[in-house]
PDB file of C-alpha atoms and ligand atoms in Angstrom:
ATOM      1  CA  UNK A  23      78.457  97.478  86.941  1.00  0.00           C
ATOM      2  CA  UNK A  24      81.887  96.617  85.152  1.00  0.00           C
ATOM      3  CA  UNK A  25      82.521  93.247  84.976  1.00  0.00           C
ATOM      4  CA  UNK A  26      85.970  91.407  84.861  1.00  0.00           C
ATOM      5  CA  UNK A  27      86.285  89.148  81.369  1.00  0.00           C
ATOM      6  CA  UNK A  28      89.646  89.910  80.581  1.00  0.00           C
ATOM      7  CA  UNK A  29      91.965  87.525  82.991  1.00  0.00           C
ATOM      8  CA  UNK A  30      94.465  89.539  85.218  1.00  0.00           C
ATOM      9  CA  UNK A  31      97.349  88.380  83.016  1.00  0.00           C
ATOM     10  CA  UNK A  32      99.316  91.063  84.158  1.00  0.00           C
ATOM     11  CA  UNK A  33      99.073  89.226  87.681  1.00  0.00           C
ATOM     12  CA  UNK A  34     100.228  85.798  86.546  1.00  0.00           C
ATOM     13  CA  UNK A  35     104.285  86.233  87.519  1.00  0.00           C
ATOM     14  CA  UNK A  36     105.177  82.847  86.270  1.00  0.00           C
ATOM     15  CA  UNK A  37     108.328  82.583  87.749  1.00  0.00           C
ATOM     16  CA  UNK A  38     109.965  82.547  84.240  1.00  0.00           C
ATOM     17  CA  UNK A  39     113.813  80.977  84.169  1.00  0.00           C
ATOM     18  CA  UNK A  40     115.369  84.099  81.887  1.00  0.00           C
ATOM     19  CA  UNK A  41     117.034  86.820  84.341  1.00  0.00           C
ATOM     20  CA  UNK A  42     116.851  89.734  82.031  1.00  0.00           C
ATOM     21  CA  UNK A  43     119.100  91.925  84.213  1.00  0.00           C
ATOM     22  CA  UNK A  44     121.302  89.898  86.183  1.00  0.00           C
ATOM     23  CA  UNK A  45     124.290  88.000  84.435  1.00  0.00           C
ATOM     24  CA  UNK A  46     124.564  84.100  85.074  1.00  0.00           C
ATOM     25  CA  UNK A  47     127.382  83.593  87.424  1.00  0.00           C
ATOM     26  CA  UNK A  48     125.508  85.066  90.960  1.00  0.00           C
ATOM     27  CA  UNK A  49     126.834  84.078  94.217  1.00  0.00           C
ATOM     28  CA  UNK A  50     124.180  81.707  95.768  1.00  0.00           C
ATOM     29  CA  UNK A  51     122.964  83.398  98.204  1.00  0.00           C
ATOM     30  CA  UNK A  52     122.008  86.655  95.336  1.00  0.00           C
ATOM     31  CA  UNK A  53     120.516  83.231  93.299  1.00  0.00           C
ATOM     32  CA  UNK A  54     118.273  82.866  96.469  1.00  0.00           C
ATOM     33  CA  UNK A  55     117.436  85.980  97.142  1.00  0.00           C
ATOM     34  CA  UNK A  56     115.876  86.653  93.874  1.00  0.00           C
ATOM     35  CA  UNK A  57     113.996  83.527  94.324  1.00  0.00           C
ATOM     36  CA  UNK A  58     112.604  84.756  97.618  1.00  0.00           C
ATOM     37  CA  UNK A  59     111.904  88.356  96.177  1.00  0.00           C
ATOM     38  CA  UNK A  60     110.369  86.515  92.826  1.00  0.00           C
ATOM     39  CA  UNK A  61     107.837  84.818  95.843  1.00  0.00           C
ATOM     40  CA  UNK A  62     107.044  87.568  97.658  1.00  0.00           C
ATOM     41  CA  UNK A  63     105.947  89.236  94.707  1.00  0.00           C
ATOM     42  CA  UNK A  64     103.546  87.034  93.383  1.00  0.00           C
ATOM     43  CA  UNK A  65     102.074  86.624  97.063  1.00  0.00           C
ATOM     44  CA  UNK A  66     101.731  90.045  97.228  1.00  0.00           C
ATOM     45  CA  UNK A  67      99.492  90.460  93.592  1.00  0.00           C
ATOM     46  CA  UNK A  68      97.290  87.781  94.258  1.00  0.00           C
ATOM     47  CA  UNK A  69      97.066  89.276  97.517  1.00  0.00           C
ATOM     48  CA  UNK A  70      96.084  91.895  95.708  1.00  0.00           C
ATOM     49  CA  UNK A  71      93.963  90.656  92.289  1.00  0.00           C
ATOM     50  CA  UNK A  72      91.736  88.635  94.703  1.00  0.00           C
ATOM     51  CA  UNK A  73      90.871  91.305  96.736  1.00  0.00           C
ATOM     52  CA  UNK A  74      90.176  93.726  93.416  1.00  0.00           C
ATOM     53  CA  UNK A  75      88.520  90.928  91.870  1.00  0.00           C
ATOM     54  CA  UNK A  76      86.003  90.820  94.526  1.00  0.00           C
ATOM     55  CA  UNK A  77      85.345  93.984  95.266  1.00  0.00           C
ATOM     56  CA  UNK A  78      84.768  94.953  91.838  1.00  0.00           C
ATOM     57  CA  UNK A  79      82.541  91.848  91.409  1.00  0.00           C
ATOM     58  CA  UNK A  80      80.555  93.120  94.301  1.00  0.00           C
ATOM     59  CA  UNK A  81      80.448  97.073  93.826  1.00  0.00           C
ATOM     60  CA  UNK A  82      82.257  98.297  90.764  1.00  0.00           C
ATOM     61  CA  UNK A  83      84.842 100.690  90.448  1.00  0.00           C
ATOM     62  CA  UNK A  84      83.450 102.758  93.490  1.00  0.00           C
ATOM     63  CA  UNK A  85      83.418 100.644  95.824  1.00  0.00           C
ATOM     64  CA  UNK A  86      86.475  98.674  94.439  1.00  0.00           C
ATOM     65  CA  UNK A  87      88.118 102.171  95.578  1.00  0.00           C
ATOM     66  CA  UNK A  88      87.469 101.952  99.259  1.00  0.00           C
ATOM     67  CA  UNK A  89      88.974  98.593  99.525  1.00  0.00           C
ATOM     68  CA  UNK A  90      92.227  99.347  97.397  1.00  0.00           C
ATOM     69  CA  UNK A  91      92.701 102.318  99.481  1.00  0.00           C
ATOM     70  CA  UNK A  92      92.163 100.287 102.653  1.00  0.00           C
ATOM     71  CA  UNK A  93      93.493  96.986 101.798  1.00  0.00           C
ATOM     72  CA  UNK A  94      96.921  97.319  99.269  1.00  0.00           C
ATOM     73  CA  UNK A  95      98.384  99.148 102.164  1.00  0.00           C
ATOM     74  CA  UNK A  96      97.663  96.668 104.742  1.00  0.00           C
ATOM     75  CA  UNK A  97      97.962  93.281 102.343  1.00  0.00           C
ATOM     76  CA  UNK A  98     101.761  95.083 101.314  1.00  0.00           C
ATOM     77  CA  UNK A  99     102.445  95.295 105.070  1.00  0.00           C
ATOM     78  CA  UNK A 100     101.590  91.769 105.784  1.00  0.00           C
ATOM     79  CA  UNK A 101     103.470  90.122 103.384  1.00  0.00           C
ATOM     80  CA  UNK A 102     106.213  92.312 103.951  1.00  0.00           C
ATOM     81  CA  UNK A 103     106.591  91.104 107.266  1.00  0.00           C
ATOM     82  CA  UNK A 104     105.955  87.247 106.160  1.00  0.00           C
ATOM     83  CA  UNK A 105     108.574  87.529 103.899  1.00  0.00           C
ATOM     84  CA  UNK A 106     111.390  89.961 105.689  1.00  0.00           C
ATOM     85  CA  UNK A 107     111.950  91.573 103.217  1.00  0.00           C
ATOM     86  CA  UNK A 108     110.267  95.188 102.046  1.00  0.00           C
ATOM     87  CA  UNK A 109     107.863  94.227  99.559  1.00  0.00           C
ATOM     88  CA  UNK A 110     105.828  97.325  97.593  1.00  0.00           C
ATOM     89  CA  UNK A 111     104.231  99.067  94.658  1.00  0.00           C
ATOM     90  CA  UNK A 112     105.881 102.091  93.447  1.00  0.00           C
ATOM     91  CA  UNK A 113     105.133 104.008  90.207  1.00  0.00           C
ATOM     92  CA  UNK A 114     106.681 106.906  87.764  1.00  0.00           C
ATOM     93  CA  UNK A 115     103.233 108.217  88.353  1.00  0.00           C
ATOM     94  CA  UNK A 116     101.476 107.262  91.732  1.00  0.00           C
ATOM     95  CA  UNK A 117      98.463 107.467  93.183  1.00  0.00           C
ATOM     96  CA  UNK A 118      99.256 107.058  97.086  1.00  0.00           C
ATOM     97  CA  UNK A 119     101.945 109.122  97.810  1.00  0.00           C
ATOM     98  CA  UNK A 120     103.781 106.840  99.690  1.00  0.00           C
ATOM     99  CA  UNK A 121     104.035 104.465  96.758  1.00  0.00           C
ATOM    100  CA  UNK A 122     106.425 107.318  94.923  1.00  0.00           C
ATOM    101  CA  UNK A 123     109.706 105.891  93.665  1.00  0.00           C
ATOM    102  CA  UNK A 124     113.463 106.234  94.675  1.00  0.00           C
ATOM    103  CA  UNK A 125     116.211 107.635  92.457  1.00  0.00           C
ATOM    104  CA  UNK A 126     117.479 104.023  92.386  1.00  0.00           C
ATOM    105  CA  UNK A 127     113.061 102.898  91.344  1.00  0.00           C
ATOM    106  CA  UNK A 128     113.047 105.930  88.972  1.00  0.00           C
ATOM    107  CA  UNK A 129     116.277 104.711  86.992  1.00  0.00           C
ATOM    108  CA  UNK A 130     114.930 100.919  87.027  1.00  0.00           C
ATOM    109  CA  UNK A 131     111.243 101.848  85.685  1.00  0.00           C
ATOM    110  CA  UNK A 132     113.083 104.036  82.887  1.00  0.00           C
ATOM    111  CA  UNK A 133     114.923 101.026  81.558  1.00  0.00           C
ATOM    112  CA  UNK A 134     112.041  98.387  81.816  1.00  0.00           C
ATOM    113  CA  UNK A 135     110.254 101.609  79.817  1.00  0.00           C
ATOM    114  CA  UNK A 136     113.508 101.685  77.235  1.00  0.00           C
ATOM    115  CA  UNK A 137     113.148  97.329  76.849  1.00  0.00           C
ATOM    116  CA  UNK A 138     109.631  97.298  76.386  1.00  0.00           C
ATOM    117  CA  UNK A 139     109.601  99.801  73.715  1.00  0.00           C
ATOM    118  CA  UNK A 140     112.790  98.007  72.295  1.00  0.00           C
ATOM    119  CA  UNK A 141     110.208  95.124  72.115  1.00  0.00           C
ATOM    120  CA  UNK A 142     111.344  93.328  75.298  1.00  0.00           C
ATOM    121  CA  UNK A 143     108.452  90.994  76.786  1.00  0.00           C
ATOM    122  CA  UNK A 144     107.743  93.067  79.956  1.00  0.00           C
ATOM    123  CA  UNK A 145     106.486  89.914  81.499  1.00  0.00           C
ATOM    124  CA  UNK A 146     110.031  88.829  81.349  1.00  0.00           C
ATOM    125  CA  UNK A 147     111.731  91.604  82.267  1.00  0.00           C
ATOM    126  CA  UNK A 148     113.078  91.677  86.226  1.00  0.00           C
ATOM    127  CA  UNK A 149     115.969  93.328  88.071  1.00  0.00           C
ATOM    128  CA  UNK A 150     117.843  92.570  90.768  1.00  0.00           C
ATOM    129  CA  UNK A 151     121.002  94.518  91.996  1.00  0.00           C
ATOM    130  CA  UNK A 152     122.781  94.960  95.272  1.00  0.00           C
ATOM    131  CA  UNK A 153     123.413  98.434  96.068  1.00  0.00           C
ATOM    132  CA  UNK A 154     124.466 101.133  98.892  1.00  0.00           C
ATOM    133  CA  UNK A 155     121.945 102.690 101.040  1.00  0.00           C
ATOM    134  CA  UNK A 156     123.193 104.813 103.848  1.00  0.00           C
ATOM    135  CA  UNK A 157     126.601 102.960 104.164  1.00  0.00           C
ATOM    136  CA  UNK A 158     124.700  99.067 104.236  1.00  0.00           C
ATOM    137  CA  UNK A 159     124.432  96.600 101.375  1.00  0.00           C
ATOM    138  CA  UNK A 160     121.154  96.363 100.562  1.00  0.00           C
ATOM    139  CA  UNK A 161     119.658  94.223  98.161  1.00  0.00           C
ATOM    140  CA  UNK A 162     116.922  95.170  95.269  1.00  0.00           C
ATOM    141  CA  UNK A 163     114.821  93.282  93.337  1.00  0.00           C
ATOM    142  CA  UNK A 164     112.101  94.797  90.875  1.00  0.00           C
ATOM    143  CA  UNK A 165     109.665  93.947  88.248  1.00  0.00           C
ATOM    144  CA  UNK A 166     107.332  95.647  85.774  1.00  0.00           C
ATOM    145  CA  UNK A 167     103.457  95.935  86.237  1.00  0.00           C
ATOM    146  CA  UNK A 168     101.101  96.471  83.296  1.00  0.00           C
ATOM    147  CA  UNK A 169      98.697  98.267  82.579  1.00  0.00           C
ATOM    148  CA  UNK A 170      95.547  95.447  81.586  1.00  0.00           C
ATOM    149  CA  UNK A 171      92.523  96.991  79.831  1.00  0.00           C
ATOM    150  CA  UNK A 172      90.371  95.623  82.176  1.00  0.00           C
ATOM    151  CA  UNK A 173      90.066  96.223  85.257  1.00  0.00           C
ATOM    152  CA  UNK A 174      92.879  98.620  85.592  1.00  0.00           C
ATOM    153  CA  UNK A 175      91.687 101.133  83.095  1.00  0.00           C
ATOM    154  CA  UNK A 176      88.209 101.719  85.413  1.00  0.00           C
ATOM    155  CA  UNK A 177      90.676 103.704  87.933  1.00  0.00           C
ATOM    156  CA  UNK A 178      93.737 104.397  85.804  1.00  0.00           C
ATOM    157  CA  UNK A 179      92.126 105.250  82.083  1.00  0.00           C
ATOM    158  CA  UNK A 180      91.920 108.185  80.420  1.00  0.00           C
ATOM    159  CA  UNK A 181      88.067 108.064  80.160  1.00  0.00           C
ATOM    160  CA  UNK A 182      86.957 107.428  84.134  1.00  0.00           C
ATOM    161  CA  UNK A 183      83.395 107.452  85.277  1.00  0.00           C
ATOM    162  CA  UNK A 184      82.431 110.784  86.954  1.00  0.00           C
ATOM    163  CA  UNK A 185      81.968 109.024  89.944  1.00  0.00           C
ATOM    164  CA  UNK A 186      84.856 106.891  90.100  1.00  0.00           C
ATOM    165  CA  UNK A 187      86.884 110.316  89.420  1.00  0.00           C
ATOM    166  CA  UNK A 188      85.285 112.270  92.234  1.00  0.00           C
ATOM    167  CA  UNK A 189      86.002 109.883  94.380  1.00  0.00           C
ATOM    168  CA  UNK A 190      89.654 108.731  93.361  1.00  0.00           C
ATOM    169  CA  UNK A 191      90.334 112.880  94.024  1.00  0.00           C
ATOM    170  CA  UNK A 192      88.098 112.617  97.249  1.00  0.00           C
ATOM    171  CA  UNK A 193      90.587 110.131  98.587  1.00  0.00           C
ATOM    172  CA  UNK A 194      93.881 111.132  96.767  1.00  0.00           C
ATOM    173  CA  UNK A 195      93.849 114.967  96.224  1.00  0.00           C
ATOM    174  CA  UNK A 196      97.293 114.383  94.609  1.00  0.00           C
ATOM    175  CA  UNK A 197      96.687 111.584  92.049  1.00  0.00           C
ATOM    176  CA  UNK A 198      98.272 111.190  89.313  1.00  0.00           C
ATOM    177  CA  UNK A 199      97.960 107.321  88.008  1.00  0.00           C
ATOM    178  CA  UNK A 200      95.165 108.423  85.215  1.00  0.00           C
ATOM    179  CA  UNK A 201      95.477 108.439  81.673  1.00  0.00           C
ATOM    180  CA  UNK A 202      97.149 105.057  81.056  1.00  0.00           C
ATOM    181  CA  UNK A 203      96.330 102.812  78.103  1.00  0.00           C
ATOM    182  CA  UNK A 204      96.551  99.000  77.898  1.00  0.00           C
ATOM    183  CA  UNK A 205      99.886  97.699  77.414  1.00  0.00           C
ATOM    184  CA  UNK A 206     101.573 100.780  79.228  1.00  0.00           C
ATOM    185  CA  UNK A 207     103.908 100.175  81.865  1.00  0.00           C
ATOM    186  CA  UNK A 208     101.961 101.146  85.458  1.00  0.00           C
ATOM    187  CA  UNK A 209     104.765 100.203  87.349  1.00  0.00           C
ATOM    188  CA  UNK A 210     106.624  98.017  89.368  1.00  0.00           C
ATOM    189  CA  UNK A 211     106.899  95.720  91.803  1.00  0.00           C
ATOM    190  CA  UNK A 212     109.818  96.828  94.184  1.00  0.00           C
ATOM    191  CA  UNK A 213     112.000  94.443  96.999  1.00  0.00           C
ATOM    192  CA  UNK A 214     114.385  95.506  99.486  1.00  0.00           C
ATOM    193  CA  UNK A 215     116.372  93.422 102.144  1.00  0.00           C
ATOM    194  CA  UNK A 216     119.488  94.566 104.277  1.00  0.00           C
ATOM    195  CA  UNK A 217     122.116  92.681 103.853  1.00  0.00           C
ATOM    196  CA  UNK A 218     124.256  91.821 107.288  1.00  0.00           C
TER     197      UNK A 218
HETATM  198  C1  HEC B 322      88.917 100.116  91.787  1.00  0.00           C
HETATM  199  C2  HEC B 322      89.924 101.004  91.254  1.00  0.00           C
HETATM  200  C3  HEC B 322      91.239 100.409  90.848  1.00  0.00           C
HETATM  201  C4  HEC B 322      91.457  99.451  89.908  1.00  0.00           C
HETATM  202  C5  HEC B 322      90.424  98.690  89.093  1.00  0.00           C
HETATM  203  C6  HEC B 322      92.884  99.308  89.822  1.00  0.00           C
HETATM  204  N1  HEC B 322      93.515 100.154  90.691  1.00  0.00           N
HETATM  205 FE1  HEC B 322      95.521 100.409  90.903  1.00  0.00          FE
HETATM  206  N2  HEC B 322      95.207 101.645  92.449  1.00  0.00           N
HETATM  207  C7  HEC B 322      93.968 102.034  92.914  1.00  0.00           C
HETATM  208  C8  HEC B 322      94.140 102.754  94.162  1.00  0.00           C
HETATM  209  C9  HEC B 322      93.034 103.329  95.015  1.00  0.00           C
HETATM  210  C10 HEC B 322      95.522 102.773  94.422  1.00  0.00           C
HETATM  211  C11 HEC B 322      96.227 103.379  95.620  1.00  0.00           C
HETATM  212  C12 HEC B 322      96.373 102.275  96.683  1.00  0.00           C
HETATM  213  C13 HEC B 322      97.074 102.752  97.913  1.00  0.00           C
HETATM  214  O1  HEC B 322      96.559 103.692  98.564  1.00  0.00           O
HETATM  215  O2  HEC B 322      98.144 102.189  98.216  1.00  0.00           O
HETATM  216  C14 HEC B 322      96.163 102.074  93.322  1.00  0.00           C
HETATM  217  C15 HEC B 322      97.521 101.896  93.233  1.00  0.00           C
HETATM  218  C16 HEC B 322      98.138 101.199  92.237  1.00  0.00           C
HETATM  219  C17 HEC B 322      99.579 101.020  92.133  1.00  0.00           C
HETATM  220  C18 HEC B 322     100.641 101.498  93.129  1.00  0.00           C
HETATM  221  C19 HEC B 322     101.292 102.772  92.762  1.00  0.00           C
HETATM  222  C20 HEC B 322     100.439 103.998  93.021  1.00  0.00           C
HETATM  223  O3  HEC B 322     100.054 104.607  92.024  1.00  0.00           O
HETATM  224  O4  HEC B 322     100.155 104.333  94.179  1.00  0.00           O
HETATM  225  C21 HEC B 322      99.783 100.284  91.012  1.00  0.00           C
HETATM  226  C22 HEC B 322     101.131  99.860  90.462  1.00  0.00           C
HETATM  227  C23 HEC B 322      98.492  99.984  90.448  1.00  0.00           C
HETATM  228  N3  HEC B 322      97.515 100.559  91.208  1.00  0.00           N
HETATM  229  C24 HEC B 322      98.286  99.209  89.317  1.00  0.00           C
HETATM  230  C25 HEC B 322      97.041  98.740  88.914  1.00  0.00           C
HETATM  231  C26 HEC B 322      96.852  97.764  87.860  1.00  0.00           C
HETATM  232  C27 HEC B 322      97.951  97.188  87.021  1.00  0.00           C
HETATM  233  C28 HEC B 322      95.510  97.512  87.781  1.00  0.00           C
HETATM  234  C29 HEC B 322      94.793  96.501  86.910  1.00  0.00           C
HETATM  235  C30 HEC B 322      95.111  95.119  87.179  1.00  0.00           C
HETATM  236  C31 HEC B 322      94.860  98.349  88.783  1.00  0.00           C
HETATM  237  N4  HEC B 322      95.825  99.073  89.452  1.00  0.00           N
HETATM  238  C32 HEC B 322      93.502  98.415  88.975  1.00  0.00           C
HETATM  239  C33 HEC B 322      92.757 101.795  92.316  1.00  0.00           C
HETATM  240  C34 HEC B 322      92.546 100.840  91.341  1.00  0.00           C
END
């Protein structure tokens, strides 16, 4: 059974003061909203981590499997909803298919990529941006997720166990979140709200 020693650093979103992206004069109410999205964020991974924490504790990487598939979608709704605003995962690469990223998520995960390879400290790195979607202002917020060596690599590695392939293809024919390393970006946090 794989154990967790490595702490899910990649899950501690300190809510750092530098705004990589933005510049410092932001109307208040942008200055809010990227504290709100900055929140519903780091509900949503320890939403997460706990649940993968456990459930690799408890089964491994198999059974860890059944409750990602089950429980990111449903633990993204909920704090979605808590939150009002659109809180997600989204990917370059994705496993779930409904994770896959925007032009506007594509472009924003292709910078963070550009920083961190310019040396940028990914853990610092954030975006926020108010754009048009469909004639309404919407608002967008997103951050980078890492890749940690453990646990992530047990379901996004290069190296998985036969099992814990089989069954990632049993349950997403389409997958393509393997072959990651530690330190890679494996993507981002993503926040919408309308704006009225
Ligand atoms: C037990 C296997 C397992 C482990 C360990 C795991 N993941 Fe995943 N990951 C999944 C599954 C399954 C999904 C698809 C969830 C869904 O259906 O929404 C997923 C989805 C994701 C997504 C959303 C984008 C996409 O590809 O659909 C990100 C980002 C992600 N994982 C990052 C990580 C990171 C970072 C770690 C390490 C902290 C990690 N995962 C550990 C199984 C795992």
């Amino acid at each position: 059974m794989l154990r967790i020693i490595a702490p899910l650093t990649l899950f501690a979103l300190a809510a750092g003061p530098a705004l990589a992206e933005t510049p410092m004069a932001q109307p208040n109410a942008d200055v809010e909203r990227i504290a709100k999205a900055r929140g519903a964020i780091k509900g949503l991974a320890e939403g997460l981590k706990a649940k993968l924490v456990t459930a690799m504790k408890d089964g491994g990487p198999v059974a860890a499997l059944d409750v990602c598939n089950i429980e990111a979608p449903k633990i993204t709704a909920a704090r979605s909803a808590e939150s009002g605003m659109s809180v997600a995962r989204t990917a370059l690469k994705v496993r779930n298919q409904n994770n896959a990223a925007d032009d506007f998520e594509r472009r924003v995960m292709e910078q963070f990529i550009e920083k961190i390879k310019s040396g940028a400290d990914a853990m610092k790195l954030e975006h926020a941006e108010t754009v048009e979607m469909d004639g309404k202002k919407v608002f967008r917020y997103m951050k980078p997720i890492m890749t940690a060596g453990s646990p992530c690599l047990a379901c996004h590695g290069s190296e998985l166990k036969p099992p814990v392939a089989e069954k990632i293809k049993a349950l997403y024919p389409k997958d393509e979140a393997t072959g990651f390393s530690a330190g890679d970006m494996r993507g981002a946090f993503t926040v919408k709200q309308a704006i009225e």
